[in-house]
Amino acid sequence: MISVIIPVYNAEKYIIACLNSIKMQNVDLEVICVDDGSTDNSGKVIKEYCTSNHFVKYLYQQNAGAPAARNNGLEHAAGEYVIFFDADDLLFPNALKNMLHSMTINSADVVMGNYDEIDEQGHFLRKMNQRDCVVGLDKNWQFVLCAPLPGNKLFKKTFLNSHGIKFEPLKIGQDLNLYLKILAIAKIVLLDQEVMGYRIVQGSISRQYSLKILDICNSIDNVKEYYATLGKTNDYKKYISIAELIAYRSQLAKIRFFTSEDQKNKIIEVLGRRIRKSYLPSKVLLKTYLKERIKCSIILCMTFFNLY
C-alpha cells in the first residue's frame, strides 16, 4: 500500500481537485491529510470528503508548519511506500502505479519522476523533465541538479525510518534539505514520465518575502553536518556544494521584492559572504558553478545601483 501524505494549510480552493487526482490512481492507497491549523474551511471540506471516500484520513494539529505536518503524517502512515504531496498539486493518471513498478523492478529506495508546472487555474505552463538535469557523474551525484520537491518522488518507508530521515523544522529549504540527504544514502531511480502537476501559487510559502529566506543557511548547515557524520564531507564539496550555491542565488534573487534597505543589506551580508566562500565543485559541475557565480554577481551589482 502507498500512503499519500498531504500537509494542508488554507487549501480549501484546491484540496478536492488534489484528492480526486489521487482517487483515480489504480493502486492500493491511503491518503493522510494533516490539517496544520487551517483558518479557512479546509478541515470541513476534507471531513465531508472522507464520509464517502474512506481511503482518506483527516488529522488535525496546531499550526507548526509543513515539515511537522509531513512528519506527523509519516508517523501515522500504514503503507509500505509513501509520497509527500502538496494540497494544491495534481497526480497524473497511473503515476503511482508506474512509480511503484519502477521501484519494484529496480529494488530502489526512491523513484523520481518528471512533472509539469501548472498555473493557479490548472493550465499547463511548462514541462520539467528531470532527465535534462542529469549530469555526467556516477551514483546519485548525477541527480544533484534535479528538483528537490517531494511530490514527484515515491519513497520506501523502511528506508526513511531506518535512516531517521525526516523533514527538518525549517521555513525555507526543507525539501532541499531532505533531498540532499537522500542523495548520500539512497538508491534512486529516475522514471522518465510525467507524474504530477506542480501548481505555481503566488501566495505559497516559497513566494513570500521576509528575512525568513535566510533560513536557507540553517538548511544548508544541517546538510553539511549530516554529510560530516557520514564521513562524506569531500563528496559534499565536490558534488553537493553546487546545490548550495544555487540555493543561495535563488534566495538572493528575491531581494528585488524587498523595500527595506536594512533587510536588503542583511541579505547581501549573509548570503554574499556564503557565496564568496562556496567550494569549487567537480570539473563536470564547474561550468554550472561559474554561471551561478556570474548570476550572483549580476544580482549584487544591480542591487547596488538600484537597478534590480
mmCIF file of C-alpha atoms in Angstrom:
data_model
loop_
_atom_site.group_PDB
_atom_site.id
_atom_site.type_symbol
_atom_site.label_atom_id
_atom_site.label_comp_id
_atom_site.label_asym_id
_atom_site.label_seq_id
_atom_site.Cartn_x
_atom_site.Cartn_y
_atom_site.Cartn_z
ATOM 1 C CA MET A 1 0.000 0.000 0.000
ATOM 2 C CA ILE A 2 1.057 3.575 -0.697
ATOM 3 C CA SER A 3 0.483 6.323 1.865
ATOM 4 C CA VAL A 4 -0.042 9.758 0.325
ATOM 5 C CA ILE A 5 0.769 12.375 2.969
ATOM 6 C CA ILE A 6 -0.640 15.853 2.411
ATOM 7 C CA PRO A 7 0.077 18.824 4.692
ATOM 8 C CA VAL A 8 -2.907 21.160 4.475
ATOM 9 C CA TYR A 9 -2.978 24.837 5.351
ATOM 10 C CA ASN A 10 -5.799 27.019 3.997
ATOM 11 C CA ALA A 11 -6.128 24.893 0.867
ATOM 12 C CA GLU A 12 -9.917 24.730 0.502
ATOM 13 C CA LYS A 13 -9.616 26.097 -3.042
ATOM 14 C CA TYR A 14 -7.512 23.195 -4.331
ATOM 15 C CA ILE A 15 -7.789 20.207 -1.987
ATOM 16 C CA ILE A 16 -10.752 18.495 -3.692
ATOM 17 C CA ALA A 17 -9.041 18.545 -7.095
ATOM 18 C CA CYS A 18 -5.926 17.153 -5.434
ATOM 19 C CA LEU A 19 -7.834 14.349 -3.703
ATOM 20 C CA ASN A 20 -9.754 13.480 -6.865
ATOM 21 C CA SER A 21 -6.497 13.127 -8.796
ATOM 22 C CA ILE A 22 -5.281 10.696 -6.129
ATOM 23 C CA LYS A 23 -8.593 8.830 -6.093
ATOM 24 C CA MET A 24 -8.091 7.983 -9.776
ATOM 25 C CA GLN A 25 -4.823 6.139 -9.075
ATOM 26 C CA ASN A 26 -5.120 2.428 -9.792
ATOM 27 C CA VAL A 27 -3.234 1.214 -6.694
ATOM 28 C CA ASP A 28 -3.927 0.281 -3.089
ATOM 29 C CA LEU A 29 -3.502 3.510 -1.154
ATOM 30 C CA GLU A 30 -4.444 5.682 1.770
ATOM 31 C CA VAL A 31 -4.397 9.462 1.956
ATOM 32 C CA ILE A 32 -3.450 11.202 5.194
ATOM 33 C CA CYS A 33 -4.444 14.868 5.228
ATOM 34 C CA VAL A 34 -2.733 16.698 8.074
ATOM 35 C CA ASP A 35 -4.529 19.967 8.745
ATOM 36 C CA ASP A 36 -1.842 22.340 10.004
ATOM 37 C CA GLY A 37 -4.196 24.653 11.873
ATOM 38 C CA SER A 38 -6.037 25.996 8.821
ATOM 39 C CA THR A 39 -8.132 29.122 9.356
ATOM 40 C CA ASP A 40 -10.357 28.572 6.315
ATOM 41 C CA ASN A 41 -12.775 25.715 5.572
ATOM 42 C CA SER A 42 -10.103 23.173 4.632
ATOM 43 C CA GLY A 43 -10.917 20.923 7.579
ATOM 44 C CA LYS A 44 -14.644 20.956 6.878
ATOM 45 C CA VAL A 45 -14.111 20.225 3.179
ATOM 46 C CA ILE A 46 -11.815 17.266 3.894
ATOM 47 C CA LYS A 47 -14.104 15.805 6.566
ATOM 48 C CA GLU A 48 -17.037 15.910 4.154
ATOM 49 C CA TYR A 49 -14.895 14.213 1.506
ATOM 50 C CA CYS A 50 -13.948 11.484 3.987
ATOM 51 C CA THR A 51 -17.585 10.464 4.525
ATOM 52 C CA SER A 52 -17.799 8.951 1.043
ATOM 53 C CA ASN A 53 -14.094 8.284 0.463
ATOM 54 C CA HIS A 54 -12.870 6.106 3.297
ATOM 55 C CA PHE A 55 -9.323 5.882 1.965
ATOM 56 C CA VAL A 56 -8.828 9.471 3.184
ATOM 57 C CA LYS A 57 -7.874 10.111 6.814
ATOM 58 C CA TYR A 58 -8.022 13.506 8.497
ATOM 59 C CA LEU A 59 -5.593 14.609 11.189
ATOM 60 C CA TYR A 60 -5.507 17.991 12.893
ATOM 61 C CA GLN A 61 -2.560 19.710 14.539
ATOM 62 C CA GLN A 62 -1.883 23.177 15.865
ATOM 63 C CA ASN A 63 -0.067 25.243 13.265
ATOM 64 C CA ALA A 64 3.536 24.045 13.209
ATOM 65 C CA GLY A 65 4.475 24.223 9.533
ATOM 66 C CA ALA A 66 4.580 21.807 6.615
ATOM 67 C CA PRO A 67 7.644 19.852 7.854
ATOM 68 C CA ALA A 68 5.919 18.986 11.137
ATOM 69 C CA ALA A 69 2.715 18.073 9.286
ATOM 70 C CA ARG A 70 4.585 15.742 6.939
ATOM 71 C CA ASN A 71 6.402 14.081 9.832
ATOM 72 C CA ASN A 72 3.095 13.695 11.661
ATOM 73 C CA GLY A 73 1.595 12.028 8.613
ATOM 74 C CA LEU A 74 4.582 9.708 8.285
ATOM 75 C CA GLU A 75 4.123 8.535 11.878
ATOM 76 C CA HIS A 76 0.532 7.555 11.071
ATOM 77 C CA ALA A 77 1.275 6.015 7.660
ATOM 78 C CA ALA A 78 0.343 2.356 7.240
ATOM 79 C CA GLY A 79 1.735 1.999 3.724
ATOM 80 C CA GLU A 80 4.945 0.290 2.705
ATOM 81 C CA TYR A 81 5.613 3.267 0.430
ATOM 82 C CA VAL A 82 4.997 6.981 0.944
ATOM 83 C CA ILE A 83 4.755 10.095 -1.161
ATOM 84 C CA PHE A 84 4.653 13.608 0.286
ATOM 85 C CA PHE A 85 2.212 15.616 -1.765
ATOM 86 C CA ASP A 86 1.075 19.238 -1.580
ATOM 87 C CA ALA A 87 -2.603 20.116 -1.270
ATOM 88 C CA ASP A 88 -2.606 22.272 -4.408
ATOM 89 C CA ASP A 89 -0.870 19.795 -6.731
ATOM 90 C CA LEU A 90 -2.280 17.085 -9.007
ATOM 91 C CA LEU A 91 -1.244 13.475 -9.560
ATOM 92 C CA PHE A 92 -1.396 12.353 -13.176
ATOM 93 C CA PRO A 93 -3.201 9.108 -14.166
ATOM 94 C CA ASN A 94 -1.270 5.911 -13.340
ATOM 95 C CA ALA A 95 1.536 7.934 -11.743
ATOM 96 C CA LEU A 96 1.698 5.880 -8.550
ATOM 97 C CA LYS A 97 1.309 2.584 -10.411
ATOM 98 C CA ASN A 98 4.218 3.417 -12.704
ATOM 99 C CA MET A 99 6.406 4.683 -9.871
ATOM 100 C CA LEU A 100 5.684 1.600 -7.782
ATOM 101 C CA HIS A 101 6.506 -0.678 -10.722
ATOM 102 C CA SER A 102 9.804 1.130 -11.275
ATOM 103 C CA MET A 103 10.656 0.879 -7.586
ATOM 104 C CA THR A 104 9.903 -2.852 -7.512
ATOM 105 C CA ILE A 105 11.836 -3.914 -10.607
ATOM 106 C CA ASN A 106 14.840 -1.760 -9.652
ATOM 107 C CA SER A 107 14.811 -2.517 -5.901
ATOM 108 C CA ALA A 108 15.023 1.232 -5.366
ATOM 109 C CA ASP A 109 14.651 3.310 -2.217
ATOM 110 C CA VAL A 110 13.347 6.338 -4.105
ATOM 111 C CA VAL A 111 11.741 6.763 -7.528
ATOM 112 C CA MET A 112 11.736 10.248 -9.036
ATOM 113 C CA GLY A 113 9.538 11.280 -11.967
ATOM 114 C CA ASN A 114 9.144 14.254 -14.265
ATOM 115 C CA TYR A 115 6.475 16.865 -13.628
ATOM 116 C CA ASP A 116 4.627 19.737 -15.263
ATOM 117 C CA GLU A 117 4.308 23.212 -13.848
ATOM 118 C CA ILE A 118 0.704 24.438 -13.918
ATOM 119 C CA ASP A 119 -0.842 27.796 -13.060
ATOM 120 C CA GLU A 120 -3.402 28.553 -10.361
ATOM 121 C CA GLN A 121 -6.234 27.522 -12.698
ATOM 122 C CA GLY A 122 -4.523 24.224 -13.520
ATOM 123 C CA HIS A 123 -3.408 25.256 -17.009
ATOM 124 C CA PHE A 124 -0.152 23.838 -18.342
ATOM 125 C CA LEU A 125 2.877 26.136 -18.142
ATOM 126 C CA ARG A 126 5.944 24.026 -18.917
ATOM 127 C CA LYS A 127 7.412 20.541 -18.719
ATOM 128 C CA MET A 128 10.099 19.893 -16.122
ATOM 129 C CA ASN A 129 11.933 16.844 -17.446
ATOM 130 C CA GLN A 130 14.400 15.690 -14.825
ATOM 131 C CA ARG A 131 16.400 13.805 -17.448
ATOM 132 C CA ASP A 132 17.515 17.215 -18.717
ATOM 133 C CA CYS A 133 19.014 17.943 -15.286
ATOM 134 C CA VAL A 134 21.106 14.775 -15.050
ATOM 135 C CA VAL A 135 24.859 15.416 -15.205
ATOM 136 C CA GLY A 136 27.726 13.129 -16.152
ATOM 137 C CA LEU A 137 28.570 11.833 -12.700
ATOM 138 C CA ASP A 138 28.259 8.379 -11.194
ATOM 139 C CA LYS A 139 25.971 7.206 -8.402
ATOM 140 C CA ASN A 140 23.332 9.644 -7.142
ATOM 141 C CA TRP A 141 25.557 12.653 -7.772
ATOM 142 C CA GLN A 142 24.188 12.652 -11.328
ATOM 143 C CA PHE A 143 20.878 13.869 -9.843
ATOM 144 C CA VAL A 144 22.290 16.802 -7.858
ATOM 145 C CA LEU A 145 20.729 19.403 -10.182
ATOM 146 C CA CYS A 146 17.279 17.769 -10.235
ATOM 147 C CA ALA A 147 14.317 19.388 -8.500
ATOM 148 C CA PRO A 148 14.198 18.698 -4.746
ATOM 149 C CA LEU A 149 10.409 18.886 -4.400
ATOM 150 C CA PRO A 150 8.990 15.735 -2.748
ATOM 151 C CA GLY A 151 5.759 15.432 -4.749
ATOM 152 C CA ASN A 152 7.450 13.753 -7.724
ATOM 153 C CA LYS A 153 9.150 11.127 -5.548
ATOM 154 C CA LEU A 154 7.962 7.815 -4.125
ATOM 155 C CA PHE A 155 9.840 6.649 -1.024
ATOM 156 C CA LYS A 156 10.187 3.242 0.552
ATOM 157 C CA LYS A 157 9.078 3.835 4.132
ATOM 158 C CA THR A 158 11.574 1.398 5.647
ATOM 159 C CA PHE A 159 14.355 3.402 4.005
ATOM 160 C CA LEU A 160 13.171 6.642 5.616
ATOM 161 C CA ASN A 161 12.651 5.069 9.032
ATOM 162 C CA SER A 162 15.877 3.064 9.118
ATOM 163 C CA HIS A 163 17.934 6.171 8.353
ATOM 164 C CA GLY A 164 15.899 8.518 10.538
ATOM 165 C CA ILE A 165 15.103 10.735 7.562
ATOM 166 C CA LYS A 166 12.505 13.378 8.394
ATOM 167 C CA PHE A 167 11.698 16.929 7.381
ATOM 168 C CA GLU A 168 13.621 19.470 9.427
ATOM 169 C CA PRO A 169 11.686 22.342 11.108
ATOM 170 C CA LEU A 170 12.722 24.962 8.562
ATOM 171 C CA LYS A 171 10.867 27.879 6.979
ATOM 172 C CA ILE A 172 12.884 27.701 3.766
ATOM 173 C CA GLY A 173 14.749 24.826 2.160
ATOM 174 C CA GLN A 174 13.094 21.886 3.925
ATOM 175 C CA ASP A 175 12.598 19.999 0.642
ATOM 176 C CA LEU A 176 16.169 20.700 -0.461
ATOM 177 C CA ASN A 177 17.453 19.588 2.936
ATOM 178 C CA LEU A 178 15.782 16.189 2.689
ATOM 179 C CA TYR A 179 16.693 15.708 -0.968
ATOM 180 C CA LEU A 180 20.398 16.409 -0.484
ATOM 181 C CA LYS A 181 20.477 13.936 2.396
ATOM 182 C CA ILE A 182 18.909 11.103 0.420
ATOM 183 C CA LEU A 183 21.421 11.670 -2.385
ATOM 184 C CA ALA A 184 24.087 10.450 0.026
ATOM 185 C CA ILE A 185 22.443 7.178 1.022
ATOM 186 C CA ALA A 186 19.514 6.129 -1.201
ATOM 187 C CA LYS A 187 19.264 4.058 -4.337
ATOM 188 C CA ILE A 188 17.425 6.500 -6.608
ATOM 189 C CA VAL A 189 15.843 5.614 -9.936
ATOM 190 C CA LEU A 190 14.606 8.175 -12.454
ATOM 191 C CA LEU A 191 11.272 7.377 -14.091
ATOM 192 C CA ASP A 192 11.232 9.305 -17.365
ATOM 193 C CA GLN A 193 7.485 10.034 -17.247
ATOM 194 C CA GLU A 194 5.381 12.969 -16.043
ATOM 195 C CA VAL A 195 3.828 12.043 -12.712
ATOM 196 C CA MET A 196 2.378 15.271 -11.353
ATOM 197 C CA GLY A 197 1.293 18.843 -11.923
ATOM 198 C CA TYR A 198 3.123 21.292 -9.662
ATOM 199 C CA ARG A 199 0.909 24.318 -9.151
ATOM 200 C CA ILE A 200 2.548 27.747 -9.085
ATOM 201 C CA VAL A 201 0.590 29.678 -6.449
ATOM 202 C CA GLN A 202 1.573 33.277 -5.786
ATOM 203 C CA GLY A 203 0.737 33.113 -2.082
ATOM 204 C CA SER A 204 2.752 29.969 -1.326
ATOM 205 C CA ILE A 205 5.476 29.962 1.332
ATOM 206 C CA SER A 206 8.212 29.721 -1.299
ATOM 207 C CA ARG A 207 6.948 33.016 -2.778
ATOM 208 C CA GLN A 208 6.680 35.053 0.408
ATOM 209 C CA TYR A 209 9.438 37.526 1.145
ATOM 210 C CA SER A 210 10.930 38.303 4.545
ATOM 211 C CA LEU A 211 14.194 37.691 6.343
ATOM 212 C CA LYS A 212 12.939 34.127 6.804
ATOM 213 C CA ILE A 213 14.614 33.417 3.465
ATOM 214 C CA LEU A 214 17.881 33.373 5.420
ATOM 215 C CA ASP A 215 16.688 30.109 6.959
ATOM 216 C CA ILE A 216 18.219 28.581 3.835
ATOM 217 C CA CYS A 217 21.514 28.918 5.711
ATOM 218 C CA ASN A 218 20.224 26.684 8.513
ATOM 219 C CA SER A 219 19.020 24.186 5.930
ATOM 220 C CA ILE A 220 22.429 24.024 4.264
ATOM 221 C CA ASP A 221 24.351 23.887 7.550
ATOM 222 C CA ASN A 222 22.220 20.940 8.657
ATOM 223 C CA VAL A 223 23.046 19.096 5.421
ATOM 224 C CA LYS A 224 26.761 19.781 5.879
ATOM 225 C CA GLU A 225 26.605 18.333 9.385
ATOM 226 C CA TYR A 226 24.788 15.276 8.048
ATOM 227 C CA TYR A 227 27.460 14.628 5.427
ATOM 228 C CA ALA A 228 30.139 15.076 8.082
ATOM 229 C CA THR A 229 28.536 12.391 10.266
ATOM 230 C CA LEU A 230 28.598 10.059 7.251
ATOM 231 C CA GLY A 231 32.260 10.823 6.600
ATOM 232 C CA LYS A 232 31.318 12.320 3.223
ATOM 233 C CA THR A 233 32.498 15.911 3.578
ATOM 234 C CA ASN A 234 34.635 15.586 0.450
ATOM 235 C CA ASP A 235 31.621 14.336 -1.500
ATOM 236 C CA TYR A 236 29.703 17.358 -0.261
ATOM 237 C CA LYS A 237 32.382 19.735 -1.513
ATOM 238 C CA LYS A 238 32.749 18.014 -4.896
ATOM 239 C CA TYR A 239 29.098 17.355 -5.722
ATOM 240 C CA ILE A 240 26.573 18.867 -3.306
ATOM 241 C CA SER A 241 28.092 22.327 -2.883
ATOM 242 C CA ILE A 242 26.736 23.317 -6.310
ATOM 243 C CA ALA A 243 23.201 22.852 -4.945
ATOM 244 C CA GLU A 244 24.178 25.068 -2.008
ATOM 245 C CA LEU A 245 25.292 27.836 -4.376
ATOM 246 C CA ILE A 246 22.102 27.557 -6.444
ATOM 247 C CA ALA A 247 20.022 27.765 -3.264
ATOM 248 C CA TYR A 248 21.786 30.956 -2.179
ATOM 249 C CA ARG A 249 21.376 32.505 -5.623
ATOM 250 C CA SER A 250 17.679 31.583 -5.665
ATOM 251 C CA GLN A 251 17.074 33.329 -2.340
ATOM 252 C CA LEU A 252 19.307 36.271 -3.240
ATOM 253 C CA ALA A 253 17.189 36.861 -6.360
ATOM 254 C CA LYS A 254 14.211 37.648 -4.101
ATOM 255 C CA ILE A 255 15.940 40.797 -2.890
ATOM 256 C CA ARG A 256 14.193 42.809 -5.613
ATOM 257 C CA PHE A 257 10.900 42.334 -3.754
ATOM 258 C CA PHE A 258 12.212 43.953 -0.551
ATOM 259 C CA THR A 259 11.664 47.633 0.179
ATOM 260 C CA SER A 260 13.612 47.868 3.432
ATOM 261 C CA GLU A 261 17.240 48.842 2.873
ATOM 262 C CA ASP A 262 18.170 47.289 6.218
ATOM 263 C CA GLN A 263 16.714 43.960 5.149
ATOM 264 C CA LYS A 264 18.429 44.161 1.762
ATOM 265 C CA ASN A 265 21.764 44.871 3.425
ATOM 266 C CA LYS A 266 21.286 41.955 5.811
ATOM 267 C CA ILE A 267 20.541 39.560 2.957
ATOM 268 C CA ILE A 268 23.547 40.778 0.971
ATOM 269 C CA GLU A 269 25.792 40.490 4.019
ATOM 270 C CA VAL A 270 24.768 36.943 4.941
ATOM 271 C CA LEU A 271 24.300 35.359 1.523
ATOM 272 C CA GLY A 272 27.101 37.331 -0.114
ATOM 273 C CA ARG A 273 29.587 36.038 2.445
ATOM 274 C CA ARG A 274 28.474 32.449 1.905
ATOM 275 C CA ILE A 275 28.572 32.768 -1.877
ATOM 276 C CA ARG A 276 32.136 34.095 -1.752
ATOM 277 C CA LYS A 277 33.178 31.094 0.365
ATOM 278 C CA SER A 278 31.476 28.497 -1.854
ATOM 279 C CA TYR A 279 33.517 25.429 -2.772
ATOM 280 C CA LEU A 280 34.823 24.701 -6.247
ATOM 281 C CA PRO A 281 32.935 21.550 -7.306
ATOM 282 C CA SER A 282 33.868 18.615 -9.516
ATOM 283 C CA LYS A 283 35.089 19.501 -13.015
ATOM 284 C CA VAL A 284 31.807 18.236 -14.501
ATOM 285 C CA LEU A 285 29.928 20.862 -12.470
ATOM 286 C CA LEU A 286 32.410 23.697 -12.957
ATOM 287 C CA LYS A 287 30.530 25.310 -15.866
ATOM 288 C CA THR A 288 27.331 25.408 -13.816
ATOM 289 C CA TYR A 289 29.291 26.815 -10.876
ATOM 290 C CA LEU A 290 30.704 29.674 -12.957
ATOM 291 C CA LYS A 291 27.270 30.503 -14.379
ATOM 292 C CA GLU A 292 25.794 30.658 -10.887
ATOM 293 C CA ARG A 293 28.598 32.876 -9.591
ATOM 294 C CA ILE A 294 28.051 35.248 -12.526
ATOM 295 C CA LYS A 295 24.303 35.360 -11.820
ATOM 296 C CA CYS A 296 25.015 36.191 -8.176
ATOM 297 C CA SER A 297 27.410 38.971 -9.180
ATOM 298 C CA ILE A 298 24.849 40.484 -11.555
ATOM 299 C CA ILE A 299 22.162 40.473 -8.841
ATOM 300 C CA LEU A 300 24.515 42.130 -6.351
ATOM 301 C CA CYS A 301 25.671 44.775 -8.840
ATOM 302 C CA MET A 302 22.130 45.620 -9.952
ATOM 303 C CA THR A 303 21.025 45.851 -6.319
ATOM 304 C CA PHE A 304 23.930 48.167 -5.521
ATOM 305 C CA PHE A 305 22.950 50.509 -8.354
ATOM 306 C CA ASN A 306 19.212 50.191 -7.534
ATOM 307 C CA LEU A 307 18.500 48.564 -10.886
ATOM 308 C CA TYR A 308 17.251 45.219 -9.612
#
